[in-house]
Tab-separated table of C-alpha atoms in Angstrom:
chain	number	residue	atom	x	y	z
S	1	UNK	CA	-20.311	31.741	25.528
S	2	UNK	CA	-20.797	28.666	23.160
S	3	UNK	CA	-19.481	25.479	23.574
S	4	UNK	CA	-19.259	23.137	20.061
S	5	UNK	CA	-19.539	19.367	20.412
S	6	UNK	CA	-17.774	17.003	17.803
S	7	UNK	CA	-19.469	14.222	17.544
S	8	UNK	CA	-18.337	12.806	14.107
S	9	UNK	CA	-14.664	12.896	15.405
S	10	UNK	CA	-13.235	9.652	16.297
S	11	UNK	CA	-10.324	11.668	17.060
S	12	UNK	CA	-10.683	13.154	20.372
S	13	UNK	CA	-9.919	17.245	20.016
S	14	UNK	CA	-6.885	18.991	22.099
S	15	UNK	CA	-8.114	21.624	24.012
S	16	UNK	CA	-6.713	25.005	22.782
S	17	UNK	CA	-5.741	25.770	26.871
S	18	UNK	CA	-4.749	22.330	27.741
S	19	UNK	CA	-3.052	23.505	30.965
S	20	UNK	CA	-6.310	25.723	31.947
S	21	UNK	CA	-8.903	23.075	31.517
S	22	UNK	CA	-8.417	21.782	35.618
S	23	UNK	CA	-8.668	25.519	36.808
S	24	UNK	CA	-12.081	26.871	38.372
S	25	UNK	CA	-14.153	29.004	36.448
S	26	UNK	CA	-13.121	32.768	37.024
S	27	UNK	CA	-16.327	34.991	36.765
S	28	UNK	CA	-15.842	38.673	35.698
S	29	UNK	CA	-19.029	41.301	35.994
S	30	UNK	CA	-21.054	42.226	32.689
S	31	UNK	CA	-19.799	44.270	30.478
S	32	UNK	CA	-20.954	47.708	30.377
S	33	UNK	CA	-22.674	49.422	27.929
S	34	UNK	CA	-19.292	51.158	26.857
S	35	UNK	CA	-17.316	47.868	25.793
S	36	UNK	CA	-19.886	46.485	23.373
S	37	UNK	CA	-19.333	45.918	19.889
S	38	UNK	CA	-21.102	45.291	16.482
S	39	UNK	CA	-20.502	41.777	14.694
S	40	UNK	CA	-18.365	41.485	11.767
S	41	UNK	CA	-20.797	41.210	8.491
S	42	UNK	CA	-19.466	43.920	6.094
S	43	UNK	CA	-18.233	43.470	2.238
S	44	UNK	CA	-15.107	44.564	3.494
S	45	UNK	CA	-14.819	42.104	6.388
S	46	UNK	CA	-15.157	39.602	4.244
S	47	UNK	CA	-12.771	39.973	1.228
S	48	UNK	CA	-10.099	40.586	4.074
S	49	UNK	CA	-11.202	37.533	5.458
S	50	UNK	CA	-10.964	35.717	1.963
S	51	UNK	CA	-7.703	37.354	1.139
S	52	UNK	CA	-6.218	36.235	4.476
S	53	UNK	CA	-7.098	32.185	4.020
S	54	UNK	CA	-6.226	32.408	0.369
S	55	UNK	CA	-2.481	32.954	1.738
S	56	UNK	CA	-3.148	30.371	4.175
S	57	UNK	CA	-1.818	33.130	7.256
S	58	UNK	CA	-2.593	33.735	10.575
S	59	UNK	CA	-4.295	36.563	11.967
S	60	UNK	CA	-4.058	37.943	15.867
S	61	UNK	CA	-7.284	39.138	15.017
S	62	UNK	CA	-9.056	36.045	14.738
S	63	UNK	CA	-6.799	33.993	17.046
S	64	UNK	CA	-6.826	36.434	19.993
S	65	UNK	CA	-10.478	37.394	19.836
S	66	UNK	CA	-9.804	41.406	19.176
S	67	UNK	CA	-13.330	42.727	19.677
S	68	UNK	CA	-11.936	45.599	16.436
S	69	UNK	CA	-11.765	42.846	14.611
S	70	UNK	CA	-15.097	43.475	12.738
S	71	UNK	CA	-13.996	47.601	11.992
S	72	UNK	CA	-10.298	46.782	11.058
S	73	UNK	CA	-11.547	44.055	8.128
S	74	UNK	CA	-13.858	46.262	7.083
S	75	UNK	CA	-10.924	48.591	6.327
S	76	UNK	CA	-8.413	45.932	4.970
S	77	UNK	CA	-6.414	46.400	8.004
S	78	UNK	CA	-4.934	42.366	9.557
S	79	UNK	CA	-2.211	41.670	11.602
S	80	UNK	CA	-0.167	39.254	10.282
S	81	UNK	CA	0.538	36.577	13.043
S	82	UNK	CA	3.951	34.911	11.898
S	83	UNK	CA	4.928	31.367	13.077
S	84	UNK	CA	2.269	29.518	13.767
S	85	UNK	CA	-1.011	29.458	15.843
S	86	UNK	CA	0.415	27.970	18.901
S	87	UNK	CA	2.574	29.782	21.301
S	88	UNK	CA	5.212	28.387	24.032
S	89	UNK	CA	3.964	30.209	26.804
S	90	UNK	CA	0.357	29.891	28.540
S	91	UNK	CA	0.290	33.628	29.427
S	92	UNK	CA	-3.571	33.886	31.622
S	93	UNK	CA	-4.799	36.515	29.637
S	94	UNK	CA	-4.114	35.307	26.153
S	95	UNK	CA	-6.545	33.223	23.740
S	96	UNK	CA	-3.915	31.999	21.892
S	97	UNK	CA	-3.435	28.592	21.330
S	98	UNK	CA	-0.583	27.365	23.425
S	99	UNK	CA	1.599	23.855	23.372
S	100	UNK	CA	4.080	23.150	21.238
S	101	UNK	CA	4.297	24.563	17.820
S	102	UNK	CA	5.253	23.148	14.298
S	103	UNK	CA	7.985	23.962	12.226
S	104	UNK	CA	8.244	27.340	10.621
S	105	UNK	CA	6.975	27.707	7.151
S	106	UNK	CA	10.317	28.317	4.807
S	107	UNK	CA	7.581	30.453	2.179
S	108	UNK	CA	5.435	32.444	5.172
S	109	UNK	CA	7.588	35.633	4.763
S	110	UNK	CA	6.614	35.925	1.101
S	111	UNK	CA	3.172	34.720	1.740
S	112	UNK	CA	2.880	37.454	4.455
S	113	UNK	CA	4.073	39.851	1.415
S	114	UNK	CA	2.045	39.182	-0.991
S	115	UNK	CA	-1.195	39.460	1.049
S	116	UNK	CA	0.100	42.726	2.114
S	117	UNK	CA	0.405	43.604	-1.388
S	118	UNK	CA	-3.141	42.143	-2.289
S	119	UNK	CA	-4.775	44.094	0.680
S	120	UNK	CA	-2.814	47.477	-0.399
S	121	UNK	CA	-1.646	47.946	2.795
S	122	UNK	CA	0.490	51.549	3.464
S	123	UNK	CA	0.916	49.963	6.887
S	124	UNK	CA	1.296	46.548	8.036
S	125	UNK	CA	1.465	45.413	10.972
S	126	UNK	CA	3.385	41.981	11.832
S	127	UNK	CA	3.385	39.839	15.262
S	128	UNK	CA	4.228	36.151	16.231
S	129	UNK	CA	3.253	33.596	19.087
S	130	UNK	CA	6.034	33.126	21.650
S	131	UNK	CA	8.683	30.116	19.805
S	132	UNK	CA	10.822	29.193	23.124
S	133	UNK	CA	11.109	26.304	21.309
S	134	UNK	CA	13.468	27.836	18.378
S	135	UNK	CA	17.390	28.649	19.178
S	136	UNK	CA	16.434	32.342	17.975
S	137	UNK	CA	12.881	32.834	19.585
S	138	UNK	CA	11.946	33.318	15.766
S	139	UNK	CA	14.387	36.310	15.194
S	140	UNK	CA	15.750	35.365	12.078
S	141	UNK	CA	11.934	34.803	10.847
S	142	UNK	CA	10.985	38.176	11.884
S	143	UNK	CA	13.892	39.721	9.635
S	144	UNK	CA	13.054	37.621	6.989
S	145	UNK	CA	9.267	38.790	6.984
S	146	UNK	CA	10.164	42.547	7.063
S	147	UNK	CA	12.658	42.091	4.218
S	148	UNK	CA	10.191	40.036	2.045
S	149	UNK	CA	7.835	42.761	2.342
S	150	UNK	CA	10.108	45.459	1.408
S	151	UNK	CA	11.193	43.722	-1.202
S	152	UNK	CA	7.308	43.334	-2.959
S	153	UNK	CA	6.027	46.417	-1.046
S	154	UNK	CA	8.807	49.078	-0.950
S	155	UNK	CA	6.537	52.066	-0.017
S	156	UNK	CA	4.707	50.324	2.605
S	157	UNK	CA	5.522	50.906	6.752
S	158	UNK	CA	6.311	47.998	8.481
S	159	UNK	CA	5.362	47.962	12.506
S	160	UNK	CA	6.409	44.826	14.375
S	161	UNK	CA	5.077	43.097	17.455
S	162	UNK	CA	7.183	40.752	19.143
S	163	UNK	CA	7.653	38.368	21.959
S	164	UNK	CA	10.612	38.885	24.199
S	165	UNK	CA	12.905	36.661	23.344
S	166	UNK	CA	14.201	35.978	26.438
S	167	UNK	CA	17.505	33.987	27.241
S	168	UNK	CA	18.191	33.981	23.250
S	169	UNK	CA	21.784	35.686	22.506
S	170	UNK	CA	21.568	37.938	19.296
S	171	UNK	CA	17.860	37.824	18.493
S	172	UNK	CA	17.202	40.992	19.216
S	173	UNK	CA	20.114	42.251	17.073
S	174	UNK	CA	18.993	40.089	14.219
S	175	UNK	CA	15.281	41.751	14.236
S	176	UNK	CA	16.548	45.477	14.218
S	177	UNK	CA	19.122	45.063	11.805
S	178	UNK	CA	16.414	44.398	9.104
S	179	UNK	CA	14.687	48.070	10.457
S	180	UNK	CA	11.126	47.933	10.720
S	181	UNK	CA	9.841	51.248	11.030
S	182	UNK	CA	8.015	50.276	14.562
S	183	UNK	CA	9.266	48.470	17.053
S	184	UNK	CA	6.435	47.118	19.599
S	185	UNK	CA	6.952	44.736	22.578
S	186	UNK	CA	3.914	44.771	25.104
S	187	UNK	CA	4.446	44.972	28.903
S	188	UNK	CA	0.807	43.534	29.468
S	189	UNK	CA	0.521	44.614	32.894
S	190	UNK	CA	2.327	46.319	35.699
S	191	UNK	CA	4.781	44.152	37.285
S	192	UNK	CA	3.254	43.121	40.584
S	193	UNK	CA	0.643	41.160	37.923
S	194	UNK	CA	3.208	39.219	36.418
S	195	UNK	CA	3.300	36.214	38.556
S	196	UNK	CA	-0.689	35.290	37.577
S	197	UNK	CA	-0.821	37.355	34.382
S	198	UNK	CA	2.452	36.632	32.737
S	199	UNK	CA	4.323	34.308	34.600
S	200	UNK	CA	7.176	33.436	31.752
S	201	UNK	CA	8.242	36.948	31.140
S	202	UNK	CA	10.399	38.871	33.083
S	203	UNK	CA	9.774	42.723	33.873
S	204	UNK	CA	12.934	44.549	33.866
S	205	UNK	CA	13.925	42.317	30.560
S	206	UNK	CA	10.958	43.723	28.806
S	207	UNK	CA	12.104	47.322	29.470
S	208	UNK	CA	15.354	46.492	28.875
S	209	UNK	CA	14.624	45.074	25.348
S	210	UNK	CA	13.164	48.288	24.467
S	211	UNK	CA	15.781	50.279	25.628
S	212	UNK	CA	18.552	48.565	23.512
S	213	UNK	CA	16.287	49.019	20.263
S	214	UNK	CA	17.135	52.878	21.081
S	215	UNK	CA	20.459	52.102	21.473
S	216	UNK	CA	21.193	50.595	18.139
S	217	UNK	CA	19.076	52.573	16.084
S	218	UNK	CA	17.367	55.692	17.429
S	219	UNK	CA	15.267	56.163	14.178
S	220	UNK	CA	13.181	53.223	14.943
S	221	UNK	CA	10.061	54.200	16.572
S	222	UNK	CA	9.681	52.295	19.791
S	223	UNK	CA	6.122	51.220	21.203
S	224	UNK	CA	4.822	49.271	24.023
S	225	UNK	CA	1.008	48.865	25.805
S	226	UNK	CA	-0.873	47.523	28.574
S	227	UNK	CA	-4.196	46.083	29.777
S	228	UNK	CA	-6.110	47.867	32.586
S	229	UNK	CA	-8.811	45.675	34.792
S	230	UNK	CA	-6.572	43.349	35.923
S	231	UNK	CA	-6.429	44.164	39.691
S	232	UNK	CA	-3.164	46.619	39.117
S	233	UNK	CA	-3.476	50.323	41.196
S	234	UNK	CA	-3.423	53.821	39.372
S	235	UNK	CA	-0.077	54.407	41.133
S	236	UNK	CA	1.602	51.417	39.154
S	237	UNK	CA	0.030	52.134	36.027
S	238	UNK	CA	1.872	55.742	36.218
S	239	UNK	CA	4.899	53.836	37.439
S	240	UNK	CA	5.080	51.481	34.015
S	241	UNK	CA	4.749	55.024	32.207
S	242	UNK	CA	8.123	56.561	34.013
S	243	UNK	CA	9.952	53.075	33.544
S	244	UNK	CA	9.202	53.063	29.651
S	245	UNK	CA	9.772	56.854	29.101
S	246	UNK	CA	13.069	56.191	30.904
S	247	UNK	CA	13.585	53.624	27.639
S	248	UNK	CA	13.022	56.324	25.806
S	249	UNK	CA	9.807	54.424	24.644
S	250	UNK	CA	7.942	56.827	21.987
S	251	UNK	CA	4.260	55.211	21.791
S	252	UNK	CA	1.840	53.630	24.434
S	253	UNK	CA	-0.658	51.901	24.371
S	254	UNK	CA	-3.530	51.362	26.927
S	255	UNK	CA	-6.373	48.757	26.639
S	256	UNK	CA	-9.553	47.017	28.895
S	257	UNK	CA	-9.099	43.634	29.286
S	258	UNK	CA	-11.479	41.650	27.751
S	259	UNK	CA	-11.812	37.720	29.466
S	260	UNK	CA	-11.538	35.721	26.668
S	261	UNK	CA	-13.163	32.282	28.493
S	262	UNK	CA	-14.073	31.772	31.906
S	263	UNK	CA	-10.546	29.623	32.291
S	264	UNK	CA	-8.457	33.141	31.651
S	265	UNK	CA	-8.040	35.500	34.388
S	266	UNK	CA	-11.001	37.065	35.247
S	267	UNK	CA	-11.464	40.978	34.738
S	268	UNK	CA	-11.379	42.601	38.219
S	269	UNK	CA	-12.733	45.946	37.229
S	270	UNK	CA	-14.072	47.472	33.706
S	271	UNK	CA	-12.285	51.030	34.115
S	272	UNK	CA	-14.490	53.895	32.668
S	273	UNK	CA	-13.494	55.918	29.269
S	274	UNK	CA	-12.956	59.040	31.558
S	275	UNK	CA	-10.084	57.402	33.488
S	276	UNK	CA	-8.702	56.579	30.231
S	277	UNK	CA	-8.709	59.971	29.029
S	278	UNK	CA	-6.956	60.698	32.266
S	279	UNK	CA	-4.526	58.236	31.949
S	280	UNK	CA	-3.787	59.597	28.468
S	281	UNK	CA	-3.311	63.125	29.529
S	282	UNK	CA	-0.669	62.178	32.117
S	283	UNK	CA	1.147	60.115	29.441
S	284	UNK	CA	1.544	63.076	27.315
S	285	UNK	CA	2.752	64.956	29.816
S	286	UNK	CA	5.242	61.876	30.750
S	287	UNK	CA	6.624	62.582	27.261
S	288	UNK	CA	5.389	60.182	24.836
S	289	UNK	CA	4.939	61.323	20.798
S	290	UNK	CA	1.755	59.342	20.682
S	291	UNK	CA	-0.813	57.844	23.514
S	292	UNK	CA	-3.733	55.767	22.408
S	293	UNK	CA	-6.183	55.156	25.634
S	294	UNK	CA	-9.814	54.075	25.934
S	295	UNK	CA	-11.569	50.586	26.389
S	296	UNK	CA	-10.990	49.228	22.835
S	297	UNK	CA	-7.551	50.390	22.531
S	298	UNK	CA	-5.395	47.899	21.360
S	299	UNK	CA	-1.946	47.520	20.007
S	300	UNK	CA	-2.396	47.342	16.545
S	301	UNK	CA	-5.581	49.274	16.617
S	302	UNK	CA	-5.587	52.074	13.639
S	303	UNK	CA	-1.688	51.741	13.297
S	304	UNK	CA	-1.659	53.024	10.008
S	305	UNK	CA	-2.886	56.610	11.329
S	306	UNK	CA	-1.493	56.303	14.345
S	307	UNK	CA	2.061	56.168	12.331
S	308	UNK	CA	1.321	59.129	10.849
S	309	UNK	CA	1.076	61.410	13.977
S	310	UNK	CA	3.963	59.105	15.650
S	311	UNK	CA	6.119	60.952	12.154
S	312	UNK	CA	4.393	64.449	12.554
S	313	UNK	CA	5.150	64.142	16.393
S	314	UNK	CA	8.542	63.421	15.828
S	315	UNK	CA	9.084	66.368	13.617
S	316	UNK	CA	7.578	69.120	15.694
S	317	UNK	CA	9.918	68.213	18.206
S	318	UNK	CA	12.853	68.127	16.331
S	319	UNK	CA	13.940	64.683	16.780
């Protein structure tokens, strides 16, 4: 871990977890040899990186810390972070900035398209920080993203992470409407973690949001994931698989957590690539088209390829 001192500043900085800063330190074991990774340094890596700041966009990548980041650049593969860098919510896992945000940016939907355009992306994936602070949760945002890329980039797939939006009438409606070809909305964790992993999200309304993306449009692939290591049992992890199958849920996701700074929830356990295969073989048998499982799984993790099995999946069953 590094620590950078300003000390030309006069302006004293905001810390990017203002409501973390009091807590204790939370110390998680050393990572084993299996969750290591190389440093970003490639050509690739860095005309990505290039293209992304020309646009003046926001990357999960960078602002969550993915530990893929360094492989996915390399390939010209970002996800677009719409809305900002700083999210409502002060979830315990997240690296995200949180407080409150600025206004939206009228042009980001077209800047968001024309990097996607500039990277030649066949699939893009799109995802936001949480905006309690907007009537809409950033609905209307979302829609206009997906149609601004359609509009520059007809043949390219568009998958979709979003927040919740919870308590906000007609969001949801608003998003599907525009039909992205992926739906995502993460669980996290199982739902005896919520209180000290998630503690502004509700549960049942995350299943529930998923479910009603069926329910008005069927064709839409549906996708949702979770992080393993954060004191949840085997039993509940098979128990989130039933409750999203029973939404009808087509793609799932399963990750390690990673501790982002010794202010985040610590990790309780770093689970072994074999019970990841396991948990990936009971998944398929749950039902799922597609099941992605292992330490460095993560939710927009080679989503390009991934969307073409989710397709082939889809037509071998007849569906």
């Amino acid at each position: 871990m590094v620590t950078i001192v300003d000390t030309l500043s006069t302006t004293p900085l905001r810390p990017r977890h203002p409501e973390k800063v009091n807590r204790p330190d939370a110390v998680s074991p050393p990572k084993p040899d299996w969750i290591r990774v190389r440093a970003p340094n490639t050509r690739g890596y860095a005309d990505t990186r290039r293209i992304v700041k020309e646009n003046g966009l926001v990357t999960v990548c960078e602002e969550a810390g993915c530990p893929n980041i360094g492989e996915c650049w390399d390939k010209k593969h970002a996800t677009f972070m719409i809305m900002g860098d700083t999210c409502t919510r002060a979830c315990a896992f997240c690296n995200v900035k949180t407080g409150m945000p600025g206004a939206l940016e009228a042009n980001e939907p077209e800047y968001v398209a024309e990097a996607t355009s500039k990277l030649g992306l066949a699939h893009v994936v799109v995802t936001s920080v949480d905006r309690d602070d907007l009537a809409d949760g950033g609905a209307e945002h979302f829609a206009e993203t997906i149609r601004a890329i359609r509009a520059r980039c007809p043949t390219t797939t568009i998958e979709i992470l979003t927040p919740d939006f919870l308590r906000k009438d007609g969001a949801l409606e608003r998003v599907v409407a525009a039909k992205p070809d992926v739906f995502n909305h993460n669980l996290e964790t199982v739902p005896s973690r919520y209180l000290t992993v998630r503690p502004g999200a509700r549960y049942f309304h995350s299943i529930r949001l998923l479910q009603r993306v069926k329910e008005m449009d069927p064709t839409i692939f549906t996708k949702s994931g979770i992080m393993v290591g954060l004191g949840e049992e085997r039993h509940e992890v098979l128990q989130v698989m039933d409750d999203l199958r029973s939404a009808e849920v087509d793609f799932l996701t399963i990750g390690q957590y990673l501790q982002p700074t010794r202010k985040h929830h610590a990790v309780m356990r770093y689970v072994p690539p074999d019970e990841f295969a396991g948990y990936e073989r009971v998944a398929y048998t749950k039902g799922f088209l597609m099941v992605s499982a292992s330490p460095l799984t993560r939710s927009s993790h080679h989503a390009g390829e991934d969307f073409a099995k989710l397709q082939a999946a889809r037509v071998a069953r007849g569906r």
